[in-house]
Short mmCIF file of C-alpha atoms and ligand atoms in Angstrom, two decimals:
data_model
loop_
_atom_site.label_atom_id
_atom_site.label_comp_id
_atom_site.label_asym_id
_atom_site.label_seq_id
_atom_site.Cartn_x
_atom_site.Cartn_y
_atom_site.Cartn_z
CA MET W 1 46.31 -1.68 13.52
CA VAL W 2 44.15 -1.16 10.52
CA PRO W 3 45.50 1.68 8.36
CA LEU W 4 43.39 4.98 7.62
CA ARG W 5 41.49 4.23 4.45
CA VAL W 6 41.45 7.44 1.99
CA LEU W 7 40.21 6.67 -1.48
CA THR W 8 40.95 9.09 -4.23
CA GLY W 9 38.84 9.58 -7.14
CA PRO W 10 38.92 12.18 -10.20
CA ALA W 11 36.88 14.65 -7.92
CA GLY W 12 38.98 14.47 -4.98
CA ALA W 13 39.63 12.16 -1.85
CA VAL W 14 36.76 10.57 0.09
CA ILE W 15 37.71 9.03 3.49
CA VAL W 16 35.85 5.90 3.94
CA PRO W 17 34.18 5.00 7.39
CA HIS W 18 35.41 1.85 9.17
CA MET W 19 38.81 3.61 9.18
CA VAL W 20 41.31 4.10 12.06
CA ASP W 21 42.94 7.35 13.19
CA THR W 22 45.86 6.39 15.85
CA SER W 23 45.20 9.68 17.58
CA THR W 24 41.50 9.24 18.69
CA SER W 25 40.51 7.04 21.85
CA THR W 26 40.09 3.34 21.22
CA ARG W 27 36.21 3.86 21.27
CA LEU W 28 36.54 5.88 18.42
CA GLN W 29 38.64 3.61 16.29
CA GLY W 30 36.85 2.35 13.19
CA ILE W 31 34.50 5.45 13.17
CA GLY W 32 35.19 7.89 10.03
CA THR W 33 33.25 10.85 8.86
CA THR W 34 30.11 9.81 7.89
CA ILE W 35 29.54 8.90 4.59
CA PHE W 36 26.56 11.15 4.11
CA ALA W 37 28.59 14.33 5.01
CA GLU W 38 31.48 12.89 2.93
CA MET W 39 28.88 12.48 -0.17
CA SER W 40 27.33 15.79 0.20
CA ALA W 41 30.69 17.56 0.28
CA LEU W 42 31.83 15.65 -2.85
CA ALA W 43 28.45 17.11 -4.48
CA ALA W 44 29.05 20.51 -3.60
CA ARG W 45 32.82 20.38 -4.60
CA THR W 46 31.88 18.91 -7.95
CA GLY W 47 28.38 20.91 -8.26
CA SER W 48 26.70 17.62 -8.75
CA ILE W 49 23.40 16.68 -8.21
CA ASN W 50 23.23 15.29 -4.72
CA LEU W 51 21.29 11.92 -4.55
CA GLY W 52 23.37 10.83 -1.75
CA GLN W 53 22.33 12.28 1.44
CA GLY W 54 18.46 11.89 2.36
CA PHE W 55 17.07 15.31 2.71
CA PRO W 56 14.01 16.49 0.87
CA ASP W 57 14.86 19.87 -1.36
CA GLN W 58 11.61 21.26 -0.29
CA ASP W 59 10.87 22.08 3.30
CA GLY W 60 7.95 20.70 5.33
CA PRO W 61 4.37 22.39 5.88
CA ALA W 62 4.30 26.12 6.13
CA GLU W 63 1.84 25.78 9.18
CA ILE W 64 4.36 23.85 11.23
CA ARG W 65 7.12 26.24 10.56
CA GLN W 66 4.75 28.90 11.40
CA VAL W 67 4.24 27.45 14.80
CA ALA W 68 8.16 27.36 15.52
CA MET W 69 8.26 31.23 14.23
CA ASN W 70 5.68 31.89 16.59
CA ALA W 71 7.30 30.23 19.52
CA ILE W 72 10.66 32.42 18.73
CA ARG W 73 8.45 35.29 18.59
CA ASP W 74 6.76 34.53 21.95
CA GLY W 75 9.73 33.99 23.90
CA ARG W 76 10.11 30.18 24.17
CA ASN W 77 13.95 30.43 23.58
CA GLN W 78 15.28 29.22 26.61
CA TYR W 79 16.30 25.78 27.81
CA ALA W 80 13.27 23.38 27.47
CA PRO W 81 12.43 20.71 30.08
CA SER W 82 15.07 17.90 29.37
CA PHE W 83 12.60 15.41 29.02
CA GLY W 84 10.91 17.40 26.24
CA VAL W 85 7.96 20.03 26.32
CA PRO W 86 4.86 18.58 27.66
CA GLU W 87 2.89 19.34 24.22
CA LEU W 88 5.33 17.21 22.34
CA LYS W 89 5.26 14.33 24.70
CA ALA W 90 1.84 14.44 24.95
CA ALA W 91 1.55 14.57 20.77
CA VAL W 92 3.94 11.78 20.54
CA ALA W 93 1.87 9.68 22.81
CA GLU W 94 -1.31 10.50 21.00
CA HIS W 95 0.25 9.53 17.84
CA GLN W 96 1.63 6.07 19.10
CA LYS W 97 -2.47 5.71 20.29
CA ARG W 98 -3.70 6.85 16.92
CA PHE W 99 -1.72 4.87 14.43
CA TYR W 100 -0.66 1.80 16.41
CA ASP W 101 -2.85 1.59 19.36
CA LEU W 102 0.08 1.83 21.60
CA ASP W 103 -0.47 3.38 25.08
CA PHE W 104 2.43 5.65 26.47
CA ASP W 105 2.48 7.81 29.55
CA PRO W 106 3.60 10.89 28.11
CA ASP W 107 5.24 11.86 31.52
CA ALA W 108 7.08 8.43 32.14
CA GLU W 109 7.35 6.90 29.00
CA VAL W 110 8.58 9.49 26.49
CA VAL W 111 11.60 11.40 26.02
CA VAL W 112 12.45 14.10 23.44
CA THR W 113 15.83 13.94 22.06
CA THR W 114 18.18 15.64 19.44
CA GLY W 115 16.88 13.68 16.61
CA ALA W 116 16.52 9.95 16.47
CA THR W 117 20.32 9.88 16.31
CA GLU W 118 20.67 11.07 19.87
CA ALA W 119 17.81 8.66 20.91
CA LEU W 120 19.84 5.81 19.16
CA ALA W 121 23.07 6.88 20.93
CA ALA W 122 21.70 7.42 24.37
CA THR W 123 19.73 4.21 24.41
CA ILE W 124 22.77 2.31 23.59
CA LEU W 125 25.02 4.02 25.87
CA ALA W 126 22.46 3.48 28.60
CA LEU W 127 22.03 -0.23 28.00
CA VAL W 128 24.96 -1.65 26.54
CA GLU W 129 27.79 -2.60 29.12
CA PRO W 130 31.55 -3.16 27.28
CA GLY W 131 31.68 -6.61 25.66
CA ASP W 132 27.70 -6.84 25.10
CA GLU W 133 26.78 -7.70 21.69
CA VAL W 134 24.22 -5.98 19.80
CA VAL W 135 22.62 -7.61 16.79
CA VAL W 136 22.00 -5.21 13.76
CA LEU W 137 20.43 -5.87 10.36
CA GLU W 138 23.02 -4.91 7.59
CA PRO W 139 23.32 -2.63 5.55
CA TYR W 140 22.93 -0.57 8.89
CA PHE W 141 22.46 3.16 9.36
CA ASP W 142 25.96 4.34 10.03
CA SER W 143 25.30 5.91 13.47
CA TYR W 144 24.50 2.22 14.83
CA PRO W 145 28.43 0.99 14.64
CA ALA W 146 29.55 4.25 15.89
CA ALA W 147 27.03 4.28 18.97
CA ILE W 148 27.81 0.84 19.58
CA GLY W 149 31.31 1.23 19.62
CA LEU W 150 31.33 4.15 21.96
CA ALA W 151 29.43 1.95 24.33
CA GLY W 152 32.18 -0.45 23.94
CA GLY W 153 29.73 -3.22 22.59
CA VAL W 154 30.45 -5.60 19.66
CA ARG W 155 27.76 -5.75 16.92
CA ARG W 156 26.91 -8.69 15.16
CA ALA W 157 25.39 -8.01 11.88
CA VAL W 158 22.35 -10.05 10.24
CA THR W 159 22.68 -9.63 6.26
CA LEU W 160 19.40 -8.69 4.27
CA ARG W 161 20.17 -9.95 0.55
CA PRO W 162 18.49 -8.63 -2.55
CA PRO W 163 16.17 -8.53 -4.44
CA HIS W 164 13.91 -8.28 -1.29
CA PHE W 165 16.07 -7.41 1.60
CA ARG W 166 14.25 -9.99 3.97
CA VAL W 167 15.32 -11.05 7.77
CA ASP W 168 16.25 -14.76 7.56
CA PRO W 169 14.92 -15.80 11.09
CA ASP W 170 17.44 -18.54 11.12
CA GLU W 171 20.25 -16.33 10.63
CA LEU W 172 19.03 -14.11 13.30
CA ARG W 173 18.53 -16.50 15.85
CA ALA W 174 22.25 -17.69 15.00
CA ALA W 175 23.40 -14.22 15.68
CA VAL W 176 21.83 -14.46 19.11
CA THR W 177 24.37 -15.53 21.84
CA ALA W 178 24.71 -15.58 25.41
CA ARG W 179 26.38 -12.02 25.34
CA THR W 180 23.43 -10.47 23.22
CA ARG W 181 21.91 -7.50 25.05
CA LEU W 182 20.09 -5.93 22.34
CA LEU W 183 18.41 -6.12 18.69
CA LEU W 184 18.54 -3.27 17.16
CA ILE W 185 15.77 -3.33 14.27
CA ASN W 186 15.30 -0.66 11.50
CA SER W 187 12.01 -0.64 9.45
CA PRO W 188 11.25 0.91 7.19
CA HIS W 189 14.71 0.27 6.30
CA ASN W 190 17.45 2.70 5.24
CA PRO W 191 19.35 2.04 2.71
CA THR W 192 17.09 -0.80 1.28
CA GLY W 193 13.82 0.64 1.77
CA ALA W 194 12.51 -2.81 2.85
CA VAL W 195 9.47 -2.83 5.35
CA LEU W 196 9.30 -5.57 7.79
CA THR W 197 6.43 -7.99 7.06
CA ASP W 198 4.00 -9.51 9.76
CA ALA W 199 5.99 -12.68 9.63
CA GLU W 200 9.50 -10.96 10.07
CA LEU W 201 8.16 -9.04 13.21
CA ARG W 202 6.44 -12.03 14.51
CA ALA W 203 9.70 -13.90 14.19
CA ILE W 204 11.84 -11.10 15.53
CA SER W 205 9.54 -10.68 18.63
CA GLU W 206 9.60 -14.73 19.06
CA ILE W 207 13.39 -14.59 19.12
CA ALA W 208 13.38 -11.64 21.50
CA VAL W 209 11.10 -13.14 24.17
CA GLU W 210 12.72 -16.56 23.84
CA HIS W 211 16.05 -15.00 24.64
CA ASP W 212 14.72 -12.29 27.03
CA LEU W 213 16.39 -9.41 25.11
CA LEU W 214 15.70 -5.80 24.75
CA VAL W 215 14.89 -4.41 21.20
CA VAL W 216 15.55 -1.05 19.89
CA THR W 217 13.60 -0.19 16.82
CA ASP W 218 14.47 2.82 14.56
CA GLU W 219 11.16 4.00 13.00
CA VAL W 220 12.19 7.15 11.35
CA TYR W 221 10.39 6.41 7.92
CA GLU W 222 7.37 5.20 9.81
CA HIS W 223 5.09 7.43 7.58
CA LEU W 224 7.03 6.71 4.15
CA THR W 225 5.47 3.44 2.87
CA PHE W 226 4.17 2.77 -0.64
CA ASP W 227 1.64 0.52 -2.51
CA GLY W 228 -0.41 0.07 0.54
CA VAL W 229 2.21 -1.49 2.89
CA THR W 230 2.05 -0.17 6.34
CA HIS W 231 4.50 0.00 8.88
CA ARG W 232 3.75 -1.84 12.20
CA PRO W 233 5.81 -1.15 15.21
CA LEU W 234 7.57 -3.94 16.89
CA ALA W 235 6.32 -2.96 20.51
CA THR W 236 2.86 -3.81 19.09
CA TYR W 237 3.48 -7.49 19.01
CA PRO W 238 2.97 -10.06 22.07
CA GLY W 239 5.38 -9.71 24.75
CA MET W 240 7.38 -6.90 23.11
CA ARG W 241 5.69 -3.52 24.82
CA ASP W 242 7.94 -3.51 27.70
CA ARG W 243 11.12 -5.04 26.09
CA THR W 244 11.12 -2.10 23.17
CA VAL W 245 12.61 1.08 22.91
CA THR W 246 10.79 2.67 19.94
CA ILE W 247 12.54 5.66 18.13
CA SER W 248 11.49 7.95 15.47
CA SER W 249 11.70 11.65 14.93
CA GLY W 250 10.08 14.61 12.88
CA GLY W 251 12.90 14.84 10.26
CA LYS W 252 11.47 12.66 7.73
CA THR W 253 7.72 12.88 8.34
CA PHE W 254 7.63 16.79 8.14
CA SER W 255 10.55 17.22 5.73
CA LEU W 256 12.43 19.26 8.27
CA THR W 257 15.57 17.06 8.87
CA GLY W 258 17.58 20.22 9.86
CA TRP W 259 15.31 20.47 12.85
CA LYS W 260 16.60 17.16 14.69
CA VAL W 261 13.53 16.65 16.97
CA GLY W 262 13.41 13.10 17.63
CA TRP W 263 11.79 10.88 20.47
CA ALA W 264 12.13 7.37 22.11
CA CYS W 265 8.93 5.69 23.85
CA ALA W 266 9.52 2.82 26.33
CA ARG W 267 8.51 1.62 29.85
CA PRO W 268 9.58 4.09 32.57
CA GLU W 269 12.71 2.23 33.67
CA LEU W 270 14.16 2.45 30.30
CA VAL W 271 12.93 5.82 29.56
CA ARG W 272 14.88 7.04 32.66
CA ALA W 273 17.95 5.22 31.68
CA ILE W 274 17.78 6.96 28.22
CA TYR W 275 17.29 10.15 29.82
CA LEU W 276 20.28 9.81 32.19
CA ALA W 277 22.52 9.26 29.08
CA LYS W 278 20.89 12.06 27.17
CA GLN W 279 21.04 14.89 29.87
CA PHE W 280 24.93 14.89 29.53
CA MET W 281 25.11 15.07 25.83
CA THR W 282 22.70 17.71 24.97
CA PHE W 283 20.44 18.00 28.09
CA THR W 284 17.60 19.61 26.14
CA SER W 285 17.16 20.59 22.62
CA GLY W 286 15.22 22.91 20.19
CA ALA W 287 12.71 24.49 22.65
CA PRO W 288 11.00 26.38 19.72
CA LEU W 289 11.07 23.54 17.34
CA GLN W 290 9.35 21.04 19.91
CA PRO W 291 5.66 22.68 19.85
CA ALA W 292 5.86 22.90 16.00
CA ILE W 293 6.61 19.09 15.61
CA ALA W 294 3.71 18.74 18.34
CA HIS W 295 1.29 20.62 15.84
CA GLY W 296 2.73 18.33 12.95
CA LEU W 297 2.04 14.96 14.84
CA ARG W 298 -1.75 16.28 15.27
CA LEU W 299 -2.28 16.86 11.51
CA PRO W 300 -4.92 14.97 10.02
CA ASP W 301 -4.52 11.61 8.29
CA ALA W 302 -4.87 13.32 4.97
CA PHE W 303 -1.29 14.83 5.70
CA PHE W 304 0.28 11.42 6.30
CA ALA W 305 -1.44 10.06 3.42
CA ASP W 306 -0.55 12.64 1.04
CA LEU W 307 3.17 12.57 2.04
CA ALA W 308 3.52 8.91 1.21
CA ALA W 309 1.79 9.20 -2.21
CA GLY W 310 3.70 12.23 -3.24
CA LEU W 311 6.81 10.14 -2.50
CA GLN W 312 5.62 7.12 -3.77
CA ALA W 313 5.13 9.12 -7.24
CA LYS W 314 8.82 10.07 -6.80
CA ARG W 315 10.08 6.83 -6.18
CA ASP W 316 8.31 5.44 -9.35
CA ARG W 317 9.95 8.55 -11.21
CA LEU W 318 13.55 7.75 -10.21
CA CYS W 319 13.05 3.94 -10.36
CA GLU W 320 12.10 4.20 -13.86
CA GLY W 321 14.59 6.56 -14.81
CA LEU W 322 17.50 4.34 -13.14
CA ARG W 323 16.17 1.46 -15.04
CA ALA W 324 16.29 3.29 -18.36
CA ALA W 325 19.93 4.25 -17.36
CA GLY W 326 20.65 0.42 -17.20
CA LEU W 327 20.76 -0.04 -13.83
CA GLU W 328 18.86 -3.18 -11.93
CA VAL W 329 16.54 -1.52 -9.76
CA PHE W 330 15.30 -2.95 -6.19
CA GLU W 331 12.12 -1.21 -5.90
CA PRO W 332 11.69 -0.16 -2.23
CA GLU W 333 8.47 -0.37 -0.38
CA GLY W 334 9.32 2.67 1.66
CA THR W 335 12.03 5.44 2.93
CA TYR W 336 13.55 8.02 0.78
CA PHE W 337 15.76 5.33 -1.27
CA VAL W 338 16.02 3.00 -3.69
CA THR W 339 19.19 0.63 -4.03
CA THR W 340 20.51 -0.64 -7.29
CA ASP W 341 22.78 -3.11 -8.63
CA ILE W 342 25.40 -1.40 -10.56
CA ARG W 343 27.02 -4.55 -12.21
CA SER W 344 24.59 -4.11 -15.23
CA VAL W 345 26.51 -0.95 -16.32
CA GLY W 346 29.70 -2.34 -15.76
CA GLY W 347 31.96 -2.42 -12.61
CA ASP W 348 31.29 -4.15 -9.35
CA ASP W 349 32.53 -1.92 -6.93
CA GLY W 350 29.92 0.47 -5.81
CA LEU W 351 32.48 2.84 -3.68
CA GLU W 352 34.48 3.19 -6.92
CA PHE W 353 31.58 3.89 -9.08
CA CYS W 354 30.45 6.45 -6.89
CA LEU W 355 33.57 8.25 -6.58
CA ARG W 356 33.93 8.25 -10.48
CA LEU W 357 30.21 9.32 -10.94
CA PRO W 358 30.36 13.00 -10.32
CA GLU W 359 32.85 13.27 -13.05
CA ARG W 360 31.23 10.80 -15.37
CA CYS W 361 27.34 12.18 -14.70
CA GLY W 362 27.57 14.92 -12.60
CA VAL W 363 25.70 12.99 -9.89
CA VAL W 364 26.41 11.69 -6.37
CA ALA W 365 24.86 8.66 -4.77
CA VAL W 366 25.90 6.61 -1.96
CA PRO W 367 27.85 3.15 -2.02
CA ASN W 368 25.81 0.57 0.36
CA GLN W 369 29.27 -1.34 1.14
CA VAL W 370 30.01 1.14 3.79
CA PHE W 371 27.04 0.09 5.65
CA TYR W 372 28.04 -3.59 5.93
CA ASP W 373 30.24 -5.78 7.89
CA HIS W 374 30.21 -8.23 5.41
CA VAL W 375 31.47 -6.07 2.49
CA GLU W 376 31.35 -8.38 -0.27
CA ALA W 377 27.38 -8.64 0.27
CA GLY W 378 27.07 -5.02 -0.58
CA ARG W 379 30.05 -4.37 -3.02
CA HIS W 380 27.97 -4.12 -5.92
CA LEU W 381 24.90 -1.86 -4.40
CA VAL W 382 24.31 1.90 -4.64
CA ARG W 383 21.46 3.97 -3.12
CA TRP W 384 19.76 6.89 -4.57
CA ALA W 385 17.67 9.27 -2.81
CA PHE W 386 14.24 10.51 -4.32
CA CYS W 387 13.04 13.03 -1.97
CA LYS W 388 14.04 15.46 -4.48
CA THR W 389 11.73 17.56 -6.70
CA ASP W 390 10.59 16.10 -10.45
CA GLU W 391 12.89 18.53 -11.89
CA VAL W 392 16.02 17.45 -9.84
CA ILE W 393 15.19 13.94 -10.39
CA ASP W 394 14.82 14.24 -14.20
CA GLU W 395 18.03 15.97 -14.52
CA ALA W 396 19.60 13.50 -12.58
CA VAL W 397 18.41 10.88 -14.56
CA ALA W 398 18.96 12.37 -18.01
CA ARG W 399 22.62 12.75 -16.79
CA LEU W 400 22.93 9.01 -15.75
CA ARG W 401 21.39 7.79 -19.15
CA ILE W 402 24.30 9.81 -21.13
CA GLY W 403 26.99 9.08 -18.75
CA LEU W 404 26.10 5.67 -18.27
CA ALA W 405 25.48 4.96 -21.83
CA GLY W 406 27.65 2.48 -23.40
CA ASN W 407 28.19 0.71 -20.20
CA ALA W 408 25.05 -1.47 -19.93
C1 LIG Z 501 17.61 4.65 9.66
C2 LIG Z 501 17.83 6.12 9.99
N1 LIG Z 501 17.88 6.55 11.65
C3 LIG Z 501 17.91 7.44 11.93
C4 LIG Z 501 18.22 8.59 11.09
C5 LIG Z 501 18.39 9.97 11.98
O1 LIG Z 501 17.19 10.78 12.35
P1 LIG Z 501 17.40 12.01 12.82
O2 LIG Z 501 17.83 12.92 11.72
O3 LIG Z 501 16.27 12.35 13.25
O4 LIG Z 501 18.39 12.18 13.79
C6 LIG Z 501 18.21 8.47 9.95
C7 LIG Z 501 18.45 9.66 9.02
O5 LIG Z 501 18.95 9.52 7.58
C8 LIG Z 501 17.82 7.40 9.36
O6 LIG Z 501 18.20 7.18 8.01
#
């Protein structure tokens, strides 16, 4: 049995994911407190600037929040229909048509969930049998191994490597076996910020078609891409529409991560299966928040363009500051995050680096290694969030420049 892994830094203990607690069921073995909660707690405990967890420190559009307040005032406070309120399902279908020319029937091919997290969990629970293999890209979002584990599935990780974190189609093909049930793809990709290229998407879809696989795509950062790079859903590729579950949520797009309104789009049989799993986890979610997210999805194109442009400026600001502090920066094409190589400032273990960072610099970041099965591939990598005010970014960078000085 693998021992519980608790690492103690100057600022206190951090329990690392991939640990085992013998009091839990075997399905929970290997699942620890998410690194994001651990690092946010560390930031709060030490009074550090939190560039760990990916939440903006400014709320999303007032008009979206106003729709939610109106809905509360107007009595939309009881259970919503468990597939989702009609205007949100319609708005999701309209959004897929407007941005990607994808047609989904809002009544049969869209289900609303409690954030993308529930959509991912419900999809995996609905589609994966014990022993089935799920191919993931590593580093991966940490709810993936948890959901795969809860379903009794086995994950096979395909490594994305710096500096560009591209998918190697040969490695992906080699990870597929006779037991493979799902490919689980995330683009724009957390934590690396890579956005899958047309060639990568084509290669993934060819492998999926060739092996008759279902594909789950996590697209929560779909509107957060930079430098003219655009996101294309895998479902738009030949042969993919009916074998793909497309997942997203309003959290990142509308800077409302606490609302946890998400959705999945897929062919009717898959949506029905996801719904069956979802209905006994939460049944329904956020009744007054759903019409507000529907309103957001219908905002004019300028809103989405301004959001990306604003974040791109923050990306540039943080990347420049991290470089000035001596870190090697892998500039992201999308998301809230930038990954750095810490070896240029001394040390090669990102977890130790992050545990000492509050004391050294009064800043919290996230060690990428906890998102890998092949830990060595990510040991030296650390993720920083730039979805923060300019003042917060500037203060964090100033602290890093002082705290890391002499180590570069
Ligand atoms: C890649 C990825 N997927 C899913 C989620 C969770 O989305 P939600 O907050 O809508 O559950 C996140 C949140 O950080 C994420 O980074």
